Coordinates of C-alpha atoms and ligand atoms in Angstrom, one line a residue:
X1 CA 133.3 107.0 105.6
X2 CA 136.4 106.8 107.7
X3 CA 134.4 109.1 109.8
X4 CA 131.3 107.2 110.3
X5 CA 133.4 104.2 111.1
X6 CA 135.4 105.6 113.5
X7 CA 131.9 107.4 115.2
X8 CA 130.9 103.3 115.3
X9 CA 133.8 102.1 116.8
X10 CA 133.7 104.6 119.7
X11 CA 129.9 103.7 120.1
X12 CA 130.9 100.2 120.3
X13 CA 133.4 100.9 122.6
X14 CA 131.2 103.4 124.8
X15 CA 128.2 100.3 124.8
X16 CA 130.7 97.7 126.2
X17 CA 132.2 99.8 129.3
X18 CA 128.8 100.9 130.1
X19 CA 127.8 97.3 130.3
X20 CA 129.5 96.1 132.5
X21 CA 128.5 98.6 134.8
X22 CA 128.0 96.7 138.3
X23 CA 124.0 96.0 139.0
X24 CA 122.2 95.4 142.2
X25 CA 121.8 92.2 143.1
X26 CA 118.0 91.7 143.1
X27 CA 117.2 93.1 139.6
X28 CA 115.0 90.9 137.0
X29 CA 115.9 90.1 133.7
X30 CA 119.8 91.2 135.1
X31 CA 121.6 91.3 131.6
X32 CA 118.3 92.8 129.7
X33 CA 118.7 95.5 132.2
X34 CA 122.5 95.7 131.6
X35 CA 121.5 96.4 127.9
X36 CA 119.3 98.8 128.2
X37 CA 121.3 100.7 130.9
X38 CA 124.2 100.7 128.6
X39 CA 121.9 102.4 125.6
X40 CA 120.3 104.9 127.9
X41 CA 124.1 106.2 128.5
X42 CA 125.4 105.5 125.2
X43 CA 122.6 108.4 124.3
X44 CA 123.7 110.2 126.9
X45 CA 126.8 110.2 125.7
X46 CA 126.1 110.9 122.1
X47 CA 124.3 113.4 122.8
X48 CA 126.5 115.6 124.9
X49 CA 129.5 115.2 122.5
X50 CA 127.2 116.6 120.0
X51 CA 126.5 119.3 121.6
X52 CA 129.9 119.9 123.2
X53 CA 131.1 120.1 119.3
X54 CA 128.5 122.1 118.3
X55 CA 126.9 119.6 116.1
X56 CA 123.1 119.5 118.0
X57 CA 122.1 120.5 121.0
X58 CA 121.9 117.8 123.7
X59 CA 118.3 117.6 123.8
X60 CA 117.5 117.6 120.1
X61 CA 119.1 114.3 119.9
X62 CA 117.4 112.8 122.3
X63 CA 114.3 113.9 121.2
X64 CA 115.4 112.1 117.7
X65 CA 116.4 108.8 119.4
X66 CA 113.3 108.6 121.4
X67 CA 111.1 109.2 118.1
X68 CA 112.4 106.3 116.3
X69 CA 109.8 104.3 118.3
X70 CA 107.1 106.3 117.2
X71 CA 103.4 104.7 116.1
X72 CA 100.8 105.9 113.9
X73 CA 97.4 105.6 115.0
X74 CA 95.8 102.1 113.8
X75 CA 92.8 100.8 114.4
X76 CA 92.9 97.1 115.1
X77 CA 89.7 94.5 115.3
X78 CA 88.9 95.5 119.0
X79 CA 90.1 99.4 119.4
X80 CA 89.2 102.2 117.4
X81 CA 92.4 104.6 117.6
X82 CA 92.1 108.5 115.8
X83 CA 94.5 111.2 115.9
X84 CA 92.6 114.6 116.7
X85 CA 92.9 117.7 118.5
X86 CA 91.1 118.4 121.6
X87 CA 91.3 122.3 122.1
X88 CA 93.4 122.5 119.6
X89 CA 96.3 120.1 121.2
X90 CA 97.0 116.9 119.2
X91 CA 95.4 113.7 121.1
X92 CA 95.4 110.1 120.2
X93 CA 91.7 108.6 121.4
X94 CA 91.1 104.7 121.9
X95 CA 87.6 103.6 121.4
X96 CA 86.2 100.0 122.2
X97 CA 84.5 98.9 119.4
X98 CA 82.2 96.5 121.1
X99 CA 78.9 97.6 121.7
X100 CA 78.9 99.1 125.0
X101 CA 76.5 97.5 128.1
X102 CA 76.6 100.9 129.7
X103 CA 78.6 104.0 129.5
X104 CA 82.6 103.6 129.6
X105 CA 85.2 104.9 132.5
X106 CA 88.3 106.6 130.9
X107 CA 91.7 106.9 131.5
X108 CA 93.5 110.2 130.6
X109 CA 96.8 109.4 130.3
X110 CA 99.9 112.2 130.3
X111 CA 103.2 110.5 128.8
X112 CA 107.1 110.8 130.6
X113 CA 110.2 112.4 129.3
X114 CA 111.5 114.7 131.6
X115 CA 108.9 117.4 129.7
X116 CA 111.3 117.6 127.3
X117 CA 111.0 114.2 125.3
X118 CA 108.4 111.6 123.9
X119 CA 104.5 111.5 122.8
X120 CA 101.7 109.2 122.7
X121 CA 103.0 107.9 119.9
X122 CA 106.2 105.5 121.7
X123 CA 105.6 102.3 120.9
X124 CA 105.3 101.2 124.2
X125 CA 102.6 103.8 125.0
X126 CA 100.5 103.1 122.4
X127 CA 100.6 99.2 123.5
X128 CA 99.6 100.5 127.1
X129 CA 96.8 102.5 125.9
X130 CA 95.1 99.7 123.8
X131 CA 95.6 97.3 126.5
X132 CA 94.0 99.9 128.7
X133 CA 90.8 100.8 126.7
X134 CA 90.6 97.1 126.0
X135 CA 90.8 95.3 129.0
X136 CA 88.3 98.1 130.6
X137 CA 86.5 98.8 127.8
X138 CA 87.5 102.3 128.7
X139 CA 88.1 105.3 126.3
X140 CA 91.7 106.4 126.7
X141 CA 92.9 110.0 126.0
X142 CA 97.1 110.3 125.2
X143 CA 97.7 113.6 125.2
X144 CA 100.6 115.7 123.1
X145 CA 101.4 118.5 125.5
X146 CA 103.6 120.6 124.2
X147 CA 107.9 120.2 125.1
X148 CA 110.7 122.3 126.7
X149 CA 113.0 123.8 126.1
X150 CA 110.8 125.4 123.1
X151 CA 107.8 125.4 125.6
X152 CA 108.9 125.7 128.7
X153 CA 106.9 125.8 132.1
X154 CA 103.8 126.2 132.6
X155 CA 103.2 125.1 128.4
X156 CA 102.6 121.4 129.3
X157 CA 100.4 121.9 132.2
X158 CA 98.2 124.5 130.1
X159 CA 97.7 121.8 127.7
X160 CA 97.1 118.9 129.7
X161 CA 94.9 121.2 131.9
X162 CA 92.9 122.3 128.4
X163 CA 92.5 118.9 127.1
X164 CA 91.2 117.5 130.5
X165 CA 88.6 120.5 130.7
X166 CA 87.7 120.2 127.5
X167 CA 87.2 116.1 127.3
X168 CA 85.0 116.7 130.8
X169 CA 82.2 118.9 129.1
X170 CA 78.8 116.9 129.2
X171 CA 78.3 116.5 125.4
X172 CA 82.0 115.7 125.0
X173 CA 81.5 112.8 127.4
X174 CA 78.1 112.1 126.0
X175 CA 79.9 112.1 122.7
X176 CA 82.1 109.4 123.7
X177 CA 79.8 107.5 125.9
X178 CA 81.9 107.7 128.8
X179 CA 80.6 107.7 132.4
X180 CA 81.2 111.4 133.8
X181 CA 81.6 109.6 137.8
X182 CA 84.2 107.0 136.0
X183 CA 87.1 109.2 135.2
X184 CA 91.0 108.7 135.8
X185 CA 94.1 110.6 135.6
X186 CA 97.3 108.4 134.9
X187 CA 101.0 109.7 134.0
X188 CA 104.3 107.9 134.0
X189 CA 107.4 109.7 135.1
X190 CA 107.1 113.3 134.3
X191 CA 103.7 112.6 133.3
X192 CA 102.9 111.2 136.4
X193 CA 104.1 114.8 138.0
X194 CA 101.5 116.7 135.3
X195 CA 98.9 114.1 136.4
X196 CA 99.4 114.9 140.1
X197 CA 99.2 118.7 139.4
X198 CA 96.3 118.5 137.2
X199 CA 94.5 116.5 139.5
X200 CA 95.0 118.9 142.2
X201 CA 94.3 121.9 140.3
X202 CA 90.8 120.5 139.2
X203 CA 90.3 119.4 143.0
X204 CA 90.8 123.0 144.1
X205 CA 88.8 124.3 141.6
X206 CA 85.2 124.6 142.6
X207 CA 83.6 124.3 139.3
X208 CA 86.0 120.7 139.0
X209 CA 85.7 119.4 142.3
X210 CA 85.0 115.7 142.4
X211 CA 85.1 115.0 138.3
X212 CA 87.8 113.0 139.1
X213 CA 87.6 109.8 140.4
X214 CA 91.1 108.7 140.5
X215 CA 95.1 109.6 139.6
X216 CA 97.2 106.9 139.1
X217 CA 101.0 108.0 139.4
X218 CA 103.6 105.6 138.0
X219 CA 107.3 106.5 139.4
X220 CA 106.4 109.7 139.7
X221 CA 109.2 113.0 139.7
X222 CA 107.5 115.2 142.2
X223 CA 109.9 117.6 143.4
X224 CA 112.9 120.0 142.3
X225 CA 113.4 121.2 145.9
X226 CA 115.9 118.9 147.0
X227 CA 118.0 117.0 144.6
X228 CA 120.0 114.7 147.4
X229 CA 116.9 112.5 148.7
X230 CA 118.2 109.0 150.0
X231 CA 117.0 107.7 146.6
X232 CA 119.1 110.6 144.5
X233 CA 122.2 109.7 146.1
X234 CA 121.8 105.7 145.8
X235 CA 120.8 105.6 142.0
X236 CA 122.2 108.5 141.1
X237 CA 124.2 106.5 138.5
X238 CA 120.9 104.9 137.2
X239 CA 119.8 101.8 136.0
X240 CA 118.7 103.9 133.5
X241 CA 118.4 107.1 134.6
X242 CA 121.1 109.4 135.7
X243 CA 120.8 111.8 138.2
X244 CA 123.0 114.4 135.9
X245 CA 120.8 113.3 132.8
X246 CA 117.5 114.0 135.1
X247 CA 118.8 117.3 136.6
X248 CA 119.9 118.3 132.8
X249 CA 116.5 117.6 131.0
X250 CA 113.8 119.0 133.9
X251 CA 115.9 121.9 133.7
X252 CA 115.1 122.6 131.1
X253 CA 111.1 122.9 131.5
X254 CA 112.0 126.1 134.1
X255 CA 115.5 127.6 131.9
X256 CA 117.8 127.0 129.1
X257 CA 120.4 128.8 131.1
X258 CA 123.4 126.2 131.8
X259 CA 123.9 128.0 135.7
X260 CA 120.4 126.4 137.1
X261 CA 121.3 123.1 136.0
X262 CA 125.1 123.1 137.5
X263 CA 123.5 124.5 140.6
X264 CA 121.0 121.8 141.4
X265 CA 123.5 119.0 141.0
X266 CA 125.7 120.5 143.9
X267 CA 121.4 121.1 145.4
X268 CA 122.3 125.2 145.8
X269 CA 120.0 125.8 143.6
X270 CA 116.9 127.0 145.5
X271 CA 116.5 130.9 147.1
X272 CA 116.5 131.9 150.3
X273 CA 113.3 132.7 150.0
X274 CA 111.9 129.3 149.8
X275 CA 113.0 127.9 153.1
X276 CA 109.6 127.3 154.2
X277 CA 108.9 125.0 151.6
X278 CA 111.3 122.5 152.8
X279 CA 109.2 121.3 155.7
X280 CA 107.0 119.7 152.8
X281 CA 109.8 117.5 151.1
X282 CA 111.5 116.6 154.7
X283 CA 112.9 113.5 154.0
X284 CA 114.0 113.0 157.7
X285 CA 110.0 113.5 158.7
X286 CA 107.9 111.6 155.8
X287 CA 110.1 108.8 154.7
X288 CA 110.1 105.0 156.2
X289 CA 112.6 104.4 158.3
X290 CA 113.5 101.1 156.0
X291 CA 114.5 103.6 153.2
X292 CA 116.8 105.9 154.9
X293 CA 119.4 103.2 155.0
X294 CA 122.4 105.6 156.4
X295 CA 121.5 108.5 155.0
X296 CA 122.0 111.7 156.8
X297 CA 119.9 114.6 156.7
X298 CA 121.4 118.2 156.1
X299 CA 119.6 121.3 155.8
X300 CA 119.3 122.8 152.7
X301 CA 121.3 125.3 151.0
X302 CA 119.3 128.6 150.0
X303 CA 120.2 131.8 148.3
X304 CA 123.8 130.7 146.6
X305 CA 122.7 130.7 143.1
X306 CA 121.9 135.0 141.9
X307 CA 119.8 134.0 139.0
X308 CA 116.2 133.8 139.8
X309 CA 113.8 131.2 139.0
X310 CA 110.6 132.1 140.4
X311 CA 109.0 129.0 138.9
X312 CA 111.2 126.7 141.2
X313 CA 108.6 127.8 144.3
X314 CA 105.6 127.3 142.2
X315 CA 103.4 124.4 143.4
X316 CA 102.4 123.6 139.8
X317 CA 106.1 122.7 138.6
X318 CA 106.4 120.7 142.1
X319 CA 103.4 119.5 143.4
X320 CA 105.1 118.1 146.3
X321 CA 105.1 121.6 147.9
X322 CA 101.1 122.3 148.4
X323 CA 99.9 122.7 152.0
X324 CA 98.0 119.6 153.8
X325 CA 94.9 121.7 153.0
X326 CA 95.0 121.2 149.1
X327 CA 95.8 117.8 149.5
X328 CA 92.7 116.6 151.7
X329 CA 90.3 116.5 148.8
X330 CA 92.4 114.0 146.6
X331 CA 90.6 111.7 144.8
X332 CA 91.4 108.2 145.1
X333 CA 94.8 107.5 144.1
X334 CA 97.2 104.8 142.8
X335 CA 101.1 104.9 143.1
X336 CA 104.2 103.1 142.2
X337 CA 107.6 103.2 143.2
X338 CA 110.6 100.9 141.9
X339 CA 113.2 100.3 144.3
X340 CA 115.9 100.7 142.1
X341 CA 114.7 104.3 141.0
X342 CA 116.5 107.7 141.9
X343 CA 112.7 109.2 142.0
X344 CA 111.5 106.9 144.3
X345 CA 111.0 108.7 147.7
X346 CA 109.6 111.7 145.9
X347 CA 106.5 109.1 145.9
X348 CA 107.3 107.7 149.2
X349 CA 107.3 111.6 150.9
X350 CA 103.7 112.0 148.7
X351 CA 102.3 108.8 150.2
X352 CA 102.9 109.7 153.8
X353 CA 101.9 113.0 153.2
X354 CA 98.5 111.8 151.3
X355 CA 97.6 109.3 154.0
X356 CA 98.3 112.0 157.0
X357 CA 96.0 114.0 155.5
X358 CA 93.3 110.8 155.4
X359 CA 93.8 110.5 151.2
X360 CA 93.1 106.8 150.1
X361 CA 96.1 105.7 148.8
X362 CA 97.3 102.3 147.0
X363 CA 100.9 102.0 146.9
X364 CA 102.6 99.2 144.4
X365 CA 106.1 99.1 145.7
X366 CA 108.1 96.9 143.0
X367 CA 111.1 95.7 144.8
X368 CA 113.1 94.5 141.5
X369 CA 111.9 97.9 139.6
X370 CA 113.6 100.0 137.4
X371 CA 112.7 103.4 136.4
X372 CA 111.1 103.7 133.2
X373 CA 109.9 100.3 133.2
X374 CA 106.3 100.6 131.7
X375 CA 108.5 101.8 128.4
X376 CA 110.3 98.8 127.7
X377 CA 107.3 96.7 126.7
X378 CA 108.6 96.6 123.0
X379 CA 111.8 95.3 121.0
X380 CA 114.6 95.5 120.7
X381 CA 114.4 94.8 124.8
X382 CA 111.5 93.8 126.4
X383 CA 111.2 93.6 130.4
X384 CA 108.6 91.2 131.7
X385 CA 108.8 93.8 134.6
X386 CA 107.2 96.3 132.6
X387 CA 104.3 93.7 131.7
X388 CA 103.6 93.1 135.5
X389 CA 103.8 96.8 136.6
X390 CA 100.8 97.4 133.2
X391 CA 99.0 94.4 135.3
X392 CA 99.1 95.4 138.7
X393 CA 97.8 99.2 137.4
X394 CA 95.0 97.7 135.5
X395 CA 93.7 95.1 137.8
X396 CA 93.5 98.1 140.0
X397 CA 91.4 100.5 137.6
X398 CA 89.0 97.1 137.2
X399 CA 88.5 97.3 141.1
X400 CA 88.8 100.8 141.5
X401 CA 87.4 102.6 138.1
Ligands
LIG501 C1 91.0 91.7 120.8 O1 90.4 91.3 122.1 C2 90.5 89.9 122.3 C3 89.8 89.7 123.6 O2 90.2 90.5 124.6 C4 91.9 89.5 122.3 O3 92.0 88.1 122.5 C5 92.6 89.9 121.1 O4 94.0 89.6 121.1 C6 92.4 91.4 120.8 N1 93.0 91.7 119.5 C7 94.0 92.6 119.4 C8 94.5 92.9 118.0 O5 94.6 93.1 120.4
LIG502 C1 113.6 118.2 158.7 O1 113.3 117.3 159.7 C2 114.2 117.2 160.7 C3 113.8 116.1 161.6 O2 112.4 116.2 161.9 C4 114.4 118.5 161.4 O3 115.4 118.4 162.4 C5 114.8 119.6 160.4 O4 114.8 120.8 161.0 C6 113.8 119.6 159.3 N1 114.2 120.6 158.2 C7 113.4 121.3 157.5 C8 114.0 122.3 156.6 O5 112.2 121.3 157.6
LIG503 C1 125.6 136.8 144.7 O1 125.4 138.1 145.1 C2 126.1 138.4 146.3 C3 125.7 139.8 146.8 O2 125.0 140.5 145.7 C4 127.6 138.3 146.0 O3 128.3 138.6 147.2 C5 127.9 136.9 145.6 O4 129.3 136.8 145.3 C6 127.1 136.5 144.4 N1 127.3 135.1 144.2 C7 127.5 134.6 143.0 C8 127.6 133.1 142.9 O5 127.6 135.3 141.9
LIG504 C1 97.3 126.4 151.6 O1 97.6 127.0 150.4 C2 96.5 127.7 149.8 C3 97.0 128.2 148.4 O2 98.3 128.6 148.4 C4 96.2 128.9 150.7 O3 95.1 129.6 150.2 C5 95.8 128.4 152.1 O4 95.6 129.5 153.0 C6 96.9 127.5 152.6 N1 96.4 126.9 153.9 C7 97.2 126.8 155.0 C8 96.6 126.1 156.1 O5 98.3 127.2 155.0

């Protein structure tokens, strides 16, 4: 008991320094922010003194805290929603009910959490999803890709990759009514990185070319390369998301060995044998001038860390790092950055890249955006931000779908 209360009473006290962490000045729904800011890092912190006493490991507790938002699938009086398996990984399906005027479009859609946390089943998600297949009348796929660090790389592409194959056969489709030239890729966060590899992988696959009509990347993470953009340095203490919690969880998709981690936050993580690589994540070359702010380029560090990952070169872990060549056939694609968002100009280096190669791209820069935002739909703190990001992104796929 005494225990407990004293656990409490640190929690209480680790909530209130956190909160009055300074925010920027043109943030929305300023103390909602504070709040949730302050939780991400209370977690944070609970979870690395667990793990620094042995208790749980680091990620297991956040995979804990994360599924207390957790949904079952229930139908309601417009939306059909079933738990099934599709190649035998666990999706949740959304069906309109209404009779359908002609066949549907629909939205695959690959959740966040740093690979390493989350599901279909968030709260927030499953909202999302239902708003999605409703609004469109579109059958939405959530798919349950399989996490690091008990599956790590290339587990969760496989499975997205699988599902995505699978769901695109004729009778599948025909199944489902949905309209084989109407399809759409969409991932938040790390999702949004699976959804740009997938996407890619399909467009260079002969036998896939063109099934996809359009990705749709929300805050995307598309690099491990560099781990000092402009945007990594300036939020690298959040809202939200830390650049030492980001580092510690993707890691965790390529290694469960402490060094790569410890390496990438000094960014010596990468071998020498990659150097040609950076010319695709050149900060200096493909971001606006507006956000390099006083940033100063420096060339990367190579060949420092022994241990090697052979992953950390591999186009399908970053898919910032394919050549102008696999990028020209990109469908039609949708992306948006917050400002206030350490991942930010890994979508701002994609954009210029995907225009320069003549890829039709619409870009939804939120100016007051926080990372994350699409997630915090639900109680106990709801962002109106999150609301208008969902809006923007689906009056889109009505225009563009
Ligand atoms: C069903 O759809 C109608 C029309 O879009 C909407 O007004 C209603 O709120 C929806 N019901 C639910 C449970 O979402
Ligand atoms: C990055 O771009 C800058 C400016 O164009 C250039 O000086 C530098 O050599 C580039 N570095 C790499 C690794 O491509
Ligand atoms: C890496 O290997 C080189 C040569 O094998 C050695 O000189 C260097 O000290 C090693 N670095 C680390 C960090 O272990
Ligand atoms: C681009 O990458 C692909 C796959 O790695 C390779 O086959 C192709 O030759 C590359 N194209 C150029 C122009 O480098």
């Amino acid at each position: 008991m005494g225990f407990k209360a004293l656990c409490f009473g640190l929690l209480c006290v680790s909530f209130l320094s956190y909160i009055y962490t300074p925010m920027p000045d043109n943030i929305e729904e300023t103390w909602k922010v504070m709040a949730l800011d302050a939780i991400a890092k209370t977690c944070n912190l609970v979870a690395t003194l667990c793990d620094i006493i042995g208790l749980m490991k680091y990620e297991d507790v956040l995979v804990i805290l994360a599924s207390v938002h957790f949904t079952k699938a229930v139908s309601d009086e417009n939306i059909t929603v079933i738990d099934t398996d599709f190649s035998d990984i666990p999706v949740r399906l959304y069906l309109p009910k209404r009779k359908p005027e002609r066949q549907r479009p629909a939205v695959i859609f690959i959740h966040g959490g740093a690979f390493v946390l989350g599901s279909y089943k968030i709260a927030a998600y499953d909202d999302l999803n239902r708003w999605t297949a409703n609004k469109l009348d579109a059958v939405v796929v959530g798919i349950d890709y399989r996490l690091a660090p008990q599956y790590p790389f290339p587990a969760a592409l496989e499975d997205c990759v699988h599902v995505i194959k699978f769901f695109l056969q004729k009778n599948i489709l025909a199944n489902y009514r949905v309209d084989p030239t109407r399809i759409c890729i969409m991932g938040d966060s790390s999702g949004g990185a699976l959804a740009a590899t997938v996407t890619q992988l399909l467009q260079n696959d002969p036998s896939f070319r063109g099934r996809i009509k359009a990705q749709a990347l929300m805050y995307p993470g598309l690099q491990l390369l560099d781990t000092l953009l402009p945007s990594h340095q300036e939020y690298q203490h959040g809202p939200i998301l830390t650049r030492e919690m980001l580092i510690k969880l993707v890691c965790l998709y390529v290694t469960e060995d402490k060094v790569l981690p410890q390496a990438a936050l000094r960014n010596e993580h990468m071998p020498t044998e990659s150097r040609h690589l950076f010319k695709f994540v050149n900060w200096s070359d493909f971001l606006p001038e507006k956000y390099k702010k006083n940033y100063v380029y420096t060339e990367p560090v190579l060949g420092k860390l022994n241990a090697s990952y052979p992953v950390l070169v591999d186009s399908r872990l970053c898919p910032l790092i394919v050549n102008d060549t696999q990028l020209q056939s990109l469908p039609l694609t949708y992306i948006v950055t917050c400002e206030h968002d350490l991942l930010r100009d890994d979508s701002l280096i994609y954009i210029s890249r995907l225009r320069n190669v003549g890829v039709k791209v619409t870009h939804e820069h939120i100016e007051k955006g926080i990372h994350g935002a699409l997630s915090f739909t639900r109680a106990p703190v709801f962002l109106n931000l999150g609301l208008k990001i969902r809006d923007k992104y689906i009056n889109w796929l009505e225009e563009n779908l």
